[in-house]
XYZ file of C-alpha atoms in Angstrom:
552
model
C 81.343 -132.726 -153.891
C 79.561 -130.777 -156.623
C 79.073 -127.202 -155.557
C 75.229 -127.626 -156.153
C 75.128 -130.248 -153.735
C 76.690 -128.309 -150.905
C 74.831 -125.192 -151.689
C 71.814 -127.411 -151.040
C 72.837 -129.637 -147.829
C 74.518 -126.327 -146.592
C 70.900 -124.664 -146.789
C 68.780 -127.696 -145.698
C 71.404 -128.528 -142.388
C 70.706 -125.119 -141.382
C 66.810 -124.649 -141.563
C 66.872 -128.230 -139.783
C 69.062 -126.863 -136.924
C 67.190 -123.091 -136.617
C 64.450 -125.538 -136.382
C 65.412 -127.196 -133.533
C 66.189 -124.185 -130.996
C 64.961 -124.335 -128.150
C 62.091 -122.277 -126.548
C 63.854 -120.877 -123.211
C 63.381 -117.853 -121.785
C 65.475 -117.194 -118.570
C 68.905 -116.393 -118.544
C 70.489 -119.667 -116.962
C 68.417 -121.388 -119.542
C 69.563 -119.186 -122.365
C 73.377 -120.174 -121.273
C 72.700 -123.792 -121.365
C 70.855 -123.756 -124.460
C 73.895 -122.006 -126.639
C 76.743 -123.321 -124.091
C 78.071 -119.886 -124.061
C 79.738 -118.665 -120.625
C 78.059 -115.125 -120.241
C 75.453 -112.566 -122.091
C 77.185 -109.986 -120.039
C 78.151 -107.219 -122.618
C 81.753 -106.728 -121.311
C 82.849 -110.358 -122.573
C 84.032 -111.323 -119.419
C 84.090 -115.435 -119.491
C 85.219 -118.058 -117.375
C 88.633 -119.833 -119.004
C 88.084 -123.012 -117.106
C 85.583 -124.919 -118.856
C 82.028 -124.722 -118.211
C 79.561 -127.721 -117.867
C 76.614 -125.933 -118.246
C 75.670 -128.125 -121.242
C 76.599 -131.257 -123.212
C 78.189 -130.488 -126.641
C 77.517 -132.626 -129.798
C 79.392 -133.482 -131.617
C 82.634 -134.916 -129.491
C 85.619 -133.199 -129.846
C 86.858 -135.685 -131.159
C 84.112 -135.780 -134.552
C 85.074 -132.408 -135.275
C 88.728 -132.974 -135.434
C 88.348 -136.131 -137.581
C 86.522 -133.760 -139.791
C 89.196 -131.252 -139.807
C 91.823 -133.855 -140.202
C 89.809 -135.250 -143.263
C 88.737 -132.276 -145.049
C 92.647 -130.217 -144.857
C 94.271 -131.975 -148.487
C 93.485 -129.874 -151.431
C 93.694 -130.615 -155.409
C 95.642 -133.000 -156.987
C 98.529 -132.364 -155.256
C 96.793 -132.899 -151.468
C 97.947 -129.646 -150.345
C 96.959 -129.594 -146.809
C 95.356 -125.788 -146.559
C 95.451 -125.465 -142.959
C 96.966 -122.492 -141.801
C 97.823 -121.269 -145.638
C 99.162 -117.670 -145.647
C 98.131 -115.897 -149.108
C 101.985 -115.591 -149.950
C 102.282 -119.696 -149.551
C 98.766 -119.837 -151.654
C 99.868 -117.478 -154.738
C 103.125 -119.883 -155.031
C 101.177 -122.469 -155.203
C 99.111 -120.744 -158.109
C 101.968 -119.751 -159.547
C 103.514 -123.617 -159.810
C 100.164 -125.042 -160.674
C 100.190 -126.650 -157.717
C 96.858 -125.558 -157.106
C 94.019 -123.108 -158.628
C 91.273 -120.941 -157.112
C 88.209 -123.256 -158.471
C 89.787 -126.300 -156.149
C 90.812 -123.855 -153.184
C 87.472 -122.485 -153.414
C 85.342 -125.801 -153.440
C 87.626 -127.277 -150.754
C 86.892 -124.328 -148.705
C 83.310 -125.032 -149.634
C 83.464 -128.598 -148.503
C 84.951 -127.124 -144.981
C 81.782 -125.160 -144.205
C 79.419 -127.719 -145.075
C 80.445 -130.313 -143.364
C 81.848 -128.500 -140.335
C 79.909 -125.189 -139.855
C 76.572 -126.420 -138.623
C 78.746 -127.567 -135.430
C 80.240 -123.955 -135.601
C 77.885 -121.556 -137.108
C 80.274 -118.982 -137.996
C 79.120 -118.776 -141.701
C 75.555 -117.158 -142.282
C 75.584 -117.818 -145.977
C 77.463 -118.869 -148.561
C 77.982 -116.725 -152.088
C 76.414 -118.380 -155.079
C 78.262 -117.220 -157.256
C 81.917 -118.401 -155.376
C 82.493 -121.067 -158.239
C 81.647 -119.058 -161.761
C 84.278 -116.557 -159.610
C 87.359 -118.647 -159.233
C 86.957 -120.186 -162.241
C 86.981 -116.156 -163.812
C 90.339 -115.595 -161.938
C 91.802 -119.303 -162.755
C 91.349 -117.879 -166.769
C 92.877 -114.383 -165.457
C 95.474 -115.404 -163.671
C 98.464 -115.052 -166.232
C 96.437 -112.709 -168.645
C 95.524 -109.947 -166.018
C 97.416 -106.335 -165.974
C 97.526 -105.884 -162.123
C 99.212 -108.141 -159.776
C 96.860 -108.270 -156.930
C 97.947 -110.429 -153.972
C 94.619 -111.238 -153.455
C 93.454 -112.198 -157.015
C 91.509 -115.613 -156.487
C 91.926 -115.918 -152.827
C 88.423 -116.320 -151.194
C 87.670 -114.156 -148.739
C 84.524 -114.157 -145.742
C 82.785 -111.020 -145.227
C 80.996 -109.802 -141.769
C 77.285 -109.700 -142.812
C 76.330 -106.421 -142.350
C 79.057 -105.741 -145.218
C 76.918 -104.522 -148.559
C 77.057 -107.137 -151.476
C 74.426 -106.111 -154.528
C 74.543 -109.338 -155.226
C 72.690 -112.732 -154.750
C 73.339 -112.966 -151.095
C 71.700 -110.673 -148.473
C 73.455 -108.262 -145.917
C 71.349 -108.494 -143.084
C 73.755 -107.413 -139.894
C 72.125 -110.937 -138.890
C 68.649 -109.915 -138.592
C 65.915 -111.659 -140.125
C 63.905 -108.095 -140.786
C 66.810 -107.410 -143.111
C 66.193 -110.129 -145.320
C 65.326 -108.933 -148.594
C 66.445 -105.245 -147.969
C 68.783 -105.952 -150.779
C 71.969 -102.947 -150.841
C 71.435 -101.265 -154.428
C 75.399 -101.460 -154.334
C 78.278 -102.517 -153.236
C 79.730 -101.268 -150.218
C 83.148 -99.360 -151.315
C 85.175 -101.866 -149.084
C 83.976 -104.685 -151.872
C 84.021 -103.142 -154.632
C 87.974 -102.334 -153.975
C 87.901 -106.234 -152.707
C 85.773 -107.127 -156.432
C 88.558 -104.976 -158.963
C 91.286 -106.572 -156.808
C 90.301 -109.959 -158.014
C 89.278 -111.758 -154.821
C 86.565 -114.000 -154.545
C 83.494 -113.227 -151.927
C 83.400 -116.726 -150.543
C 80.048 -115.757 -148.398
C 79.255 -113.989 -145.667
C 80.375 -114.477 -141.888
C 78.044 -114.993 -138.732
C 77.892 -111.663 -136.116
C 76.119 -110.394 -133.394
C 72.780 -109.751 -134.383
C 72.964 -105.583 -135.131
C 76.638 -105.757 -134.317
C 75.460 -106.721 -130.732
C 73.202 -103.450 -130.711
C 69.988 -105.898 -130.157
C 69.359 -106.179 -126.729
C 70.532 -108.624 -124.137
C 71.557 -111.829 -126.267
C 75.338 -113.248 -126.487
C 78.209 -112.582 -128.384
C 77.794 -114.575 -131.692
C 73.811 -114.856 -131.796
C 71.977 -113.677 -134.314
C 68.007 -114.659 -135.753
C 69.164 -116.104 -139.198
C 71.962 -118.347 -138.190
C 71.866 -119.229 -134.497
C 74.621 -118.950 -131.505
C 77.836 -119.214 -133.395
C 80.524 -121.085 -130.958
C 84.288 -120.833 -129.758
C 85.950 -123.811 -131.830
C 88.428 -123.861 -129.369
C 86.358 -124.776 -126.689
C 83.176 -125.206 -127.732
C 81.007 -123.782 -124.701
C 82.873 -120.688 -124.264
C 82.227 -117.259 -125.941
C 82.968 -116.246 -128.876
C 82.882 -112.824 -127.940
C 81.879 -110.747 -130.821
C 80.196 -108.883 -132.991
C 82.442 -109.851 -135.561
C 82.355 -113.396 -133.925
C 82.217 -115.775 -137.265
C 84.599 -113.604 -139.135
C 87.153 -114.704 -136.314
C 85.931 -118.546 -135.772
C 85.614 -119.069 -139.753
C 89.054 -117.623 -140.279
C 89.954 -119.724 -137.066
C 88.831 -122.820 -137.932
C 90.257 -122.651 -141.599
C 87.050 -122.167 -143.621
C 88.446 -119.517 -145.379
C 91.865 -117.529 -145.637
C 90.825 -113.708 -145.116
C 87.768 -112.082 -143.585
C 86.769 -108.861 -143.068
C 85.233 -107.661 -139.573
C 83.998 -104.528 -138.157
C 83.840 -102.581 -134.631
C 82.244 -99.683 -132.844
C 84.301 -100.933 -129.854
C 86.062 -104.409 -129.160
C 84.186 -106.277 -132.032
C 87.405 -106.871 -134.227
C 89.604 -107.070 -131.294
C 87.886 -108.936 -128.679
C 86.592 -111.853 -130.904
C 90.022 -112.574 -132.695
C 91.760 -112.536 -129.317
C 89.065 -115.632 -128.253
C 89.598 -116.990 -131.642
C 94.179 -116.751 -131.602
C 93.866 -114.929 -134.965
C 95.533 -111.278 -135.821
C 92.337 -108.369 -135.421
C 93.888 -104.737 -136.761
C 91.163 -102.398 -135.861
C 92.084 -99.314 -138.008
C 92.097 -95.671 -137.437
C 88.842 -94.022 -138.516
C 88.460 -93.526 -141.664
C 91.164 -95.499 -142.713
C 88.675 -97.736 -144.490
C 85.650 -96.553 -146.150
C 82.458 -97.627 -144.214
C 80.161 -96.667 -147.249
C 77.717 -99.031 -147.700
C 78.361 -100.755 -144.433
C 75.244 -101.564 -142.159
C 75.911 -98.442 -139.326
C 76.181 -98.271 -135.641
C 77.548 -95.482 -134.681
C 79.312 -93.375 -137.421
C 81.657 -91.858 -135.213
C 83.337 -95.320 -134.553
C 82.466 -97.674 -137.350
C 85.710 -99.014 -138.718
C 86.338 -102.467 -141.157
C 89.584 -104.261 -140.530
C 91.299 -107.249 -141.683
C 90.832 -110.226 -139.288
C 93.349 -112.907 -140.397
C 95.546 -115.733 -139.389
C 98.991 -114.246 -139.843
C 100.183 -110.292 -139.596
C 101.257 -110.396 -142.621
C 98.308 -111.196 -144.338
C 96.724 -108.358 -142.292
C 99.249 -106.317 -144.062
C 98.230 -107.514 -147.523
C 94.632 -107.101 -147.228
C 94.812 -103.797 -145.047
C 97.144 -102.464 -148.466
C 94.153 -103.070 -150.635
C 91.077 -101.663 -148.630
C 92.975 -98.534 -147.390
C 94.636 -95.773 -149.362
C 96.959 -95.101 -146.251
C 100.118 -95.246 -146.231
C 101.670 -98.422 -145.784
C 105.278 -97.712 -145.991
C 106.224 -101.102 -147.878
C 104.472 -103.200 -145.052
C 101.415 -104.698 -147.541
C 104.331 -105.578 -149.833
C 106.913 -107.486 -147.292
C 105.924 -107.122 -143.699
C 110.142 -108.473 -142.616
C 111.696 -105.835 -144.894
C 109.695 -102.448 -144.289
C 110.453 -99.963 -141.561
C 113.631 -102.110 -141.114
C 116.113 -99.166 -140.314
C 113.099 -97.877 -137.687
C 113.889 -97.778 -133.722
C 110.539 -98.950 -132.104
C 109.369 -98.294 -128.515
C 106.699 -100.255 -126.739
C 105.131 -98.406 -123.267
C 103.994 -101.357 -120.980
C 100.392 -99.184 -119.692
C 100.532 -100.971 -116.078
C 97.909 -99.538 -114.555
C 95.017 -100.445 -114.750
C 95.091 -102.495 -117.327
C 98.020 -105.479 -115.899
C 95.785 -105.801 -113.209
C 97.106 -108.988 -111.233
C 94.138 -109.458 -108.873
C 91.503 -110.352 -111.883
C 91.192 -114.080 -112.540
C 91.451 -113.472 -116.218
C 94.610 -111.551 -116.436
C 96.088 -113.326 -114.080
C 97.015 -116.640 -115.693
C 98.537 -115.232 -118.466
C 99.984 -111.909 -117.574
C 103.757 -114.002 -117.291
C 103.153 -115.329 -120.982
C 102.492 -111.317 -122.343
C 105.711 -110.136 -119.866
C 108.113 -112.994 -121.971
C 106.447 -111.934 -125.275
C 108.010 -108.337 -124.846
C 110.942 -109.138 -123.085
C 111.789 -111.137 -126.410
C 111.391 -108.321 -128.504
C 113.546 -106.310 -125.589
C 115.767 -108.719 -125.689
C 116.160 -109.376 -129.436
C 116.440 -105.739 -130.235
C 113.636 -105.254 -131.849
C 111.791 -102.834 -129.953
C 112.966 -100.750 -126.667
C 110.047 -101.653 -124.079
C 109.451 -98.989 -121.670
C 108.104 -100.427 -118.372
C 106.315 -99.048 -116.947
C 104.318 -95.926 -118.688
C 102.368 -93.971 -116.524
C 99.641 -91.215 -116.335
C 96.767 -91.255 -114.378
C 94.186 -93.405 -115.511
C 91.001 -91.915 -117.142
C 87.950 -94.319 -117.708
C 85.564 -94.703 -120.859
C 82.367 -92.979 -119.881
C 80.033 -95.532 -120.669
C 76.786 -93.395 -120.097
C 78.266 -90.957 -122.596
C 79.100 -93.686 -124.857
C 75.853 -95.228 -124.727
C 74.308 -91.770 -125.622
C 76.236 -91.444 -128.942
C 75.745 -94.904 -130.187
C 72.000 -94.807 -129.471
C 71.476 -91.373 -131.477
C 73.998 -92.568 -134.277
C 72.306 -95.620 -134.793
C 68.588 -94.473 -135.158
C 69.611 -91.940 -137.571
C 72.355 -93.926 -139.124
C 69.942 -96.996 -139.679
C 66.605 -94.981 -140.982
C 69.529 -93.142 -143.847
C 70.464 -96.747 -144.811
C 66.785 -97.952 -145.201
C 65.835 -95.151 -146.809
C 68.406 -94.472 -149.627
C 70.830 -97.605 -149.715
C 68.629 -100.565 -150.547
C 66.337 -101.903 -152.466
C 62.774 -103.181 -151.204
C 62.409 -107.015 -151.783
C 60.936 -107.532 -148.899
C 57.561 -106.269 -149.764
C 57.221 -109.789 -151.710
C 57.123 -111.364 -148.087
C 54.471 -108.991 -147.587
C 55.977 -106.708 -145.178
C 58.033 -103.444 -145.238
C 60.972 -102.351 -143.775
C 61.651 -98.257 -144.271
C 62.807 -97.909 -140.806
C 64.314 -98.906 -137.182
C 60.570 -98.649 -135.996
C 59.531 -101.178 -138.456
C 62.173 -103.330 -137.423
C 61.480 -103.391 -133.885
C 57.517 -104.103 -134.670
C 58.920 -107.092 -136.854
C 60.480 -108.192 -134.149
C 57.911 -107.653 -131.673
C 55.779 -110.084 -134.380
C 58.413 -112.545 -134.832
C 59.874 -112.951 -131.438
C 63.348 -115.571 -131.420
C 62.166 -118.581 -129.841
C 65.184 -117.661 -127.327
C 63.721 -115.441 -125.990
C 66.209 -112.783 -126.377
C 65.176 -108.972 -126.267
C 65.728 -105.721 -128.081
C 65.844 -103.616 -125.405
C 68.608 -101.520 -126.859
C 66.800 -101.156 -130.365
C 63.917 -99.465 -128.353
C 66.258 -97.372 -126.407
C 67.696 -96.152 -129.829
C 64.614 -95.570 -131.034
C 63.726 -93.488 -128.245
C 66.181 -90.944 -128.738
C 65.484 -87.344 -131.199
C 68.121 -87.072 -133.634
C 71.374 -85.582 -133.719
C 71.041 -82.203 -132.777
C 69.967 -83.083 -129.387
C 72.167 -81.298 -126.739
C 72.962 -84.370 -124.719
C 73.958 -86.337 -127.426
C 76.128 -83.029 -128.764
C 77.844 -82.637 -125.729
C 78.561 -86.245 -124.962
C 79.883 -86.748 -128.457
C 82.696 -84.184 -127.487
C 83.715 -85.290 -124.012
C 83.802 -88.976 -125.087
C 86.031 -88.451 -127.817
C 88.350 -85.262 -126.229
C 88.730 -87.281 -123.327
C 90.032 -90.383 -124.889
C 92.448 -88.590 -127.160
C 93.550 -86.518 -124.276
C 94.657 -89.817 -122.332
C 95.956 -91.401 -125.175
C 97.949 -88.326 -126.266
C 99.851 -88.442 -122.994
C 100.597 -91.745 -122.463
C 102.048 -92.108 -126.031
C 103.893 -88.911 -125.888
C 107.196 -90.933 -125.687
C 106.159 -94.361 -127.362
C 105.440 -95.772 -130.642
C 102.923 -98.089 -129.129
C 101.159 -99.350 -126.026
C 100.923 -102.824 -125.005
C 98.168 -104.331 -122.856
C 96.207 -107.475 -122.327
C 93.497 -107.999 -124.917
C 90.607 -109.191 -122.411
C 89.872 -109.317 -118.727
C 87.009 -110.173 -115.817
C 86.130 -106.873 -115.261
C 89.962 -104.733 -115.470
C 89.274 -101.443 -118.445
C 90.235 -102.555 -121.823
C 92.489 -100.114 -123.415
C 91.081 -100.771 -126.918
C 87.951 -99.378 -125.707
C 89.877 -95.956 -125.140
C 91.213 -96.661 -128.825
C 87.357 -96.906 -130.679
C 86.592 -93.758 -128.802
C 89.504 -91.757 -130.314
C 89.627 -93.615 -133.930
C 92.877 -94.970 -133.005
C 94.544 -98.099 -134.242
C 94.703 -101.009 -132.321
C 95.971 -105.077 -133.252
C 95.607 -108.240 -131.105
C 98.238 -111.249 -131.643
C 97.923 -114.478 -130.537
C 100.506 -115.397 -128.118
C 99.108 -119.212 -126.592
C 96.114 -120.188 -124.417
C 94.849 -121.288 -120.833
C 95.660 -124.507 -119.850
C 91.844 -125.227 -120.479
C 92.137 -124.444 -124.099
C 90.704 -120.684 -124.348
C 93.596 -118.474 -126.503
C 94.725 -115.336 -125.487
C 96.364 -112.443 -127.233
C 98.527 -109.440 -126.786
C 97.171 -105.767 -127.719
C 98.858 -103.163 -129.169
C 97.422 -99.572 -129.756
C 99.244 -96.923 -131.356
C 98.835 -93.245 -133.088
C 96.460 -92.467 -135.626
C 97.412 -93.795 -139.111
C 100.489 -96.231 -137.449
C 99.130 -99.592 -138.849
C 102.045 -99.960 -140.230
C 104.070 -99.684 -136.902
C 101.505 -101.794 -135.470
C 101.765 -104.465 -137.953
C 105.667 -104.360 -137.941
C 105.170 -104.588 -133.905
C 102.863 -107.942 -134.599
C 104.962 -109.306 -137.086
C 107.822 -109.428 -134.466
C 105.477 -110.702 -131.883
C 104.592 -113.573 -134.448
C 108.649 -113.776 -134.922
C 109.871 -113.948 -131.067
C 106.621 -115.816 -129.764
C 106.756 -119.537 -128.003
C 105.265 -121.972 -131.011
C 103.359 -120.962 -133.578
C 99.471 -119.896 -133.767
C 97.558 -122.074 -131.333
C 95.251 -123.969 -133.638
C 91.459 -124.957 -132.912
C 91.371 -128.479 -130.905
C 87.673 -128.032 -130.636
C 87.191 -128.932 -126.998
């Protein structure tokens, strides 16, 4: 299909489906209408399946489409589940080039994302791109893993380029970024190829009281494993793009849980870095002391490769070959019982024996010593406190950004958008026909800048009291290992966003209705590469290999 022609039915299949929402305004109604299992902001869904609403298409439609659209090039290379190591071979044999990767990933979203919505917008520019690196590939000086390997990017990412970055909202449209954010730009001179940009949250879920995966410009972005369950989010189409194999790499972001959570509901490898690990500059905020970009991926080692070129960190050989680095290092794994194993929540549950086998094979294998149990007394996330410092953050955080980063396009629509108060009067003009809120964008704007007391003090006793915990309970450990989600048990990556430590997620397998589940690892500041030598064995010693989308 000619690239014009998808651009095109891409653009008119999604103003034709926006079109279409429907005008509810309670809660139950809101569920039905997106077939999503909860708005509740802790994630917590159901993994039976839910009948709250019909989904079309069938099951069935969608994996005839999947089935159909996998061959690739001349040589029908099916490009399911290709790793970027598998994909530069194939380069490098001729097998295949980066002008037919990139259309057939092209062809993916437009014939299967409307069902999905996990891509907000596609890049333009994605073909005069991969036809650049097919004519560089054997005449450029640096060898780039990633040269001509498309690549989804959360959209609240800055591109100054034809698309927008819009973290989702439609205020945002036409508040171009005057440049690229630094995470692209290393991305851009690494030769990859910014396929478009990925579906989130709306705000990185910093709205109000809508559910993971909605946002105003695209819609309520689904699980494509089973299609009226959560997504979880923010970075919610980064993981169900990357998921459903409309792309090979994506990049996500997260305050707290937003790389983590949604790759563990979509069986694809999250690694949530250690702040300031990547650069955030140029990145639509949230809260500054938390912000982090990660690779969200299929396999841990292409978390490795992509996490080697957006971070100046030390990888200790792990971005060049995840099997051979750290291979004379002695790992230990502490098993964090409680609270996290919790055995009574319906969640856990289920799948607590599947995470028990997954480290007893590394025990057992010799790859890592697993301590079990660790033990310290438990000290919760203060979510008051963390409310606080997001809220303050974000105000002033957003009103720099509008202010100094962008340019103003959007006066040609007649309007202007200089700060969070004129986004929340856009809104309050342009209401979703959802009927979702922003109750947390006027609760933001509420607050008086960051020399307020309350926000001063709660900045400190969030952060010192996560580190404190974490400190102790990895005193002895090279990691800690915990479920990845739960109906209502603490989350230990939550203790990990408030400290700026590292966390990953692995897919191990999935409830017996479909819904995948990982296993979490969180470790010391600047340990990726522990963490992804950690996953890599997971990947290794697991039962099967990644559970793939059946689209239920």
């Amino acid at each position: 299909m000619k690239y014009w022609l998808v651009v095109l039915m891409f653009t008119l299949v999604r103003a034709a489906d926006e079109k279409a929402l429907p005008d509810v305004k309670d809660d139950e109604s809101v569920n039905r209408a997106n077939c999503t299992a909860s708005i509740d902001s802790s994630e917590v869904v159901d993994p039976d399946v839910s009948d709250q609403c019909p989904i079309n298409p069938s099951n069935e439609y969608l994996v005839d489409l999947d089935n159909s659209l996998s061959t690739c090039g001349p040589h029908g290379i099916d490009i399911r589940e290709l790793t970027v190591s598998e994909i530069n071979e194939h380069f490098r044999t001729g097998r295949l080039s980066s002008l037919e990767l990139t259309e057939c990933y092209l062809n993916r979203i437009s014939e299967m994302d409307d069902h999905l919505r996990s891509v907000i917008e596609i890049n333009p520019e994605a073909i005069t791109l991969a036809q650049r690196a097919d004519a560089e590939r054997f005449t450029r000086s640096n060898n780039s893993p990633i040269h001509g390997i498309p690549i989804l990017l959360k959209d609240n990412i800055g591109t100054s380029d034809l698309m927008q970055t819009t973290a989702g909202a439609l205020a945002l449209e036409d508040v171009r970024p005057i440049r690229d954010s630094e995470v692209v730009d290393r991305l851009r001179r690494a030769g990859a190829i910014i396929l478009g940009k990925a579906s989130l949250s709306e705000w990185a879920n910093f709205r109000g009281n809508i559910p993971s995966g909605w946002n105003g410009r695209r819609g309520q972005t689904v699980n494509a494993y089973v299609l009226r369950q959560n997504p979880s989010g923010s970075s919610s189409g980064s993981a169900v793009s990357i998921s459903a194999n409309l792309a090979i790499l994506s990049l996500g972001s997260e305050t707290d849980g937003s790389i983590i959570s949604p790759s563990t509901r979509s069986a694809i490898v999250g690694l949530k870095p250690t702040i300031g690990a990547v650069s955030t500059a140029g990145v639509i905020p949230l809260a500054f002391s938390n912000d982090v970009v990660g690779p969200m991926v299929r396999t841990v080692e292409d978390a490795s490769i992509l996490m080697g070129v957006i971070s100046d960190i030390d990888m200790q050989g792990c971005d060049l070959n995840i099997a051979t680095c750290l291979e004379n290092r002695k790992f230990k794994i502490g098993v964090l019982r409680e609270p996290f194993w919790n055995l009574n929540d319906s969640n856990l549950a289920p799948i607590i024996p599947e995470l028990e086998k997954c480290l007893n094979n590394l025990h057992e294998n010799g790859m890592a010593v697993v301590v079990d149990p660790v033990t310290f007394p438990f000290v919760p996330i203060d979510r008051q406190k963390a409310n606080i410092v997001f809220r303050h953050e974000f105000r002033h955080s957003v009103n720099l950004y509008l202010a100094n980063d962008v340019e103003h396009r959007e006066i040609e629509r007649n309007r202007t958008i200089y700060s969070l108060a004129d986004v929340i009067k856009f809104n309050e003009l342009n209401p979703p026909v959802e009927g979702y809120n922003q109750s947390i964008l006027l609760l933001s704007e509420a607050t008086n800048g960051l020399r307020n007391k309350t926000y001063v003090s709660s900045l400190h006793e969030y952060r010192r009291d996560a580190k404190r915990y974490l400190d102790s309970v990895l005193n002895d450990v090279d990691a800690l290992a915990t479920p990845c989600h739960s109906n209502g048990t603490p989350l230990l990556y939550s203790h990990g966003a408030a400290a700026g430590y590292p966390s990953i997620t692995v897919p191990v397998s999935t409830y017996a209705a479909g819904l995948p589940f990982g296993l979490c690892l969180l470790g010391r500041p600047f340990s990726e590469p522990i963490l992804l030598k950690l996953g890599y064995f997971i990947e290794q010693t697991r039962t099967g290999g990644r559970p793939v989308p059946r689209f239920l």
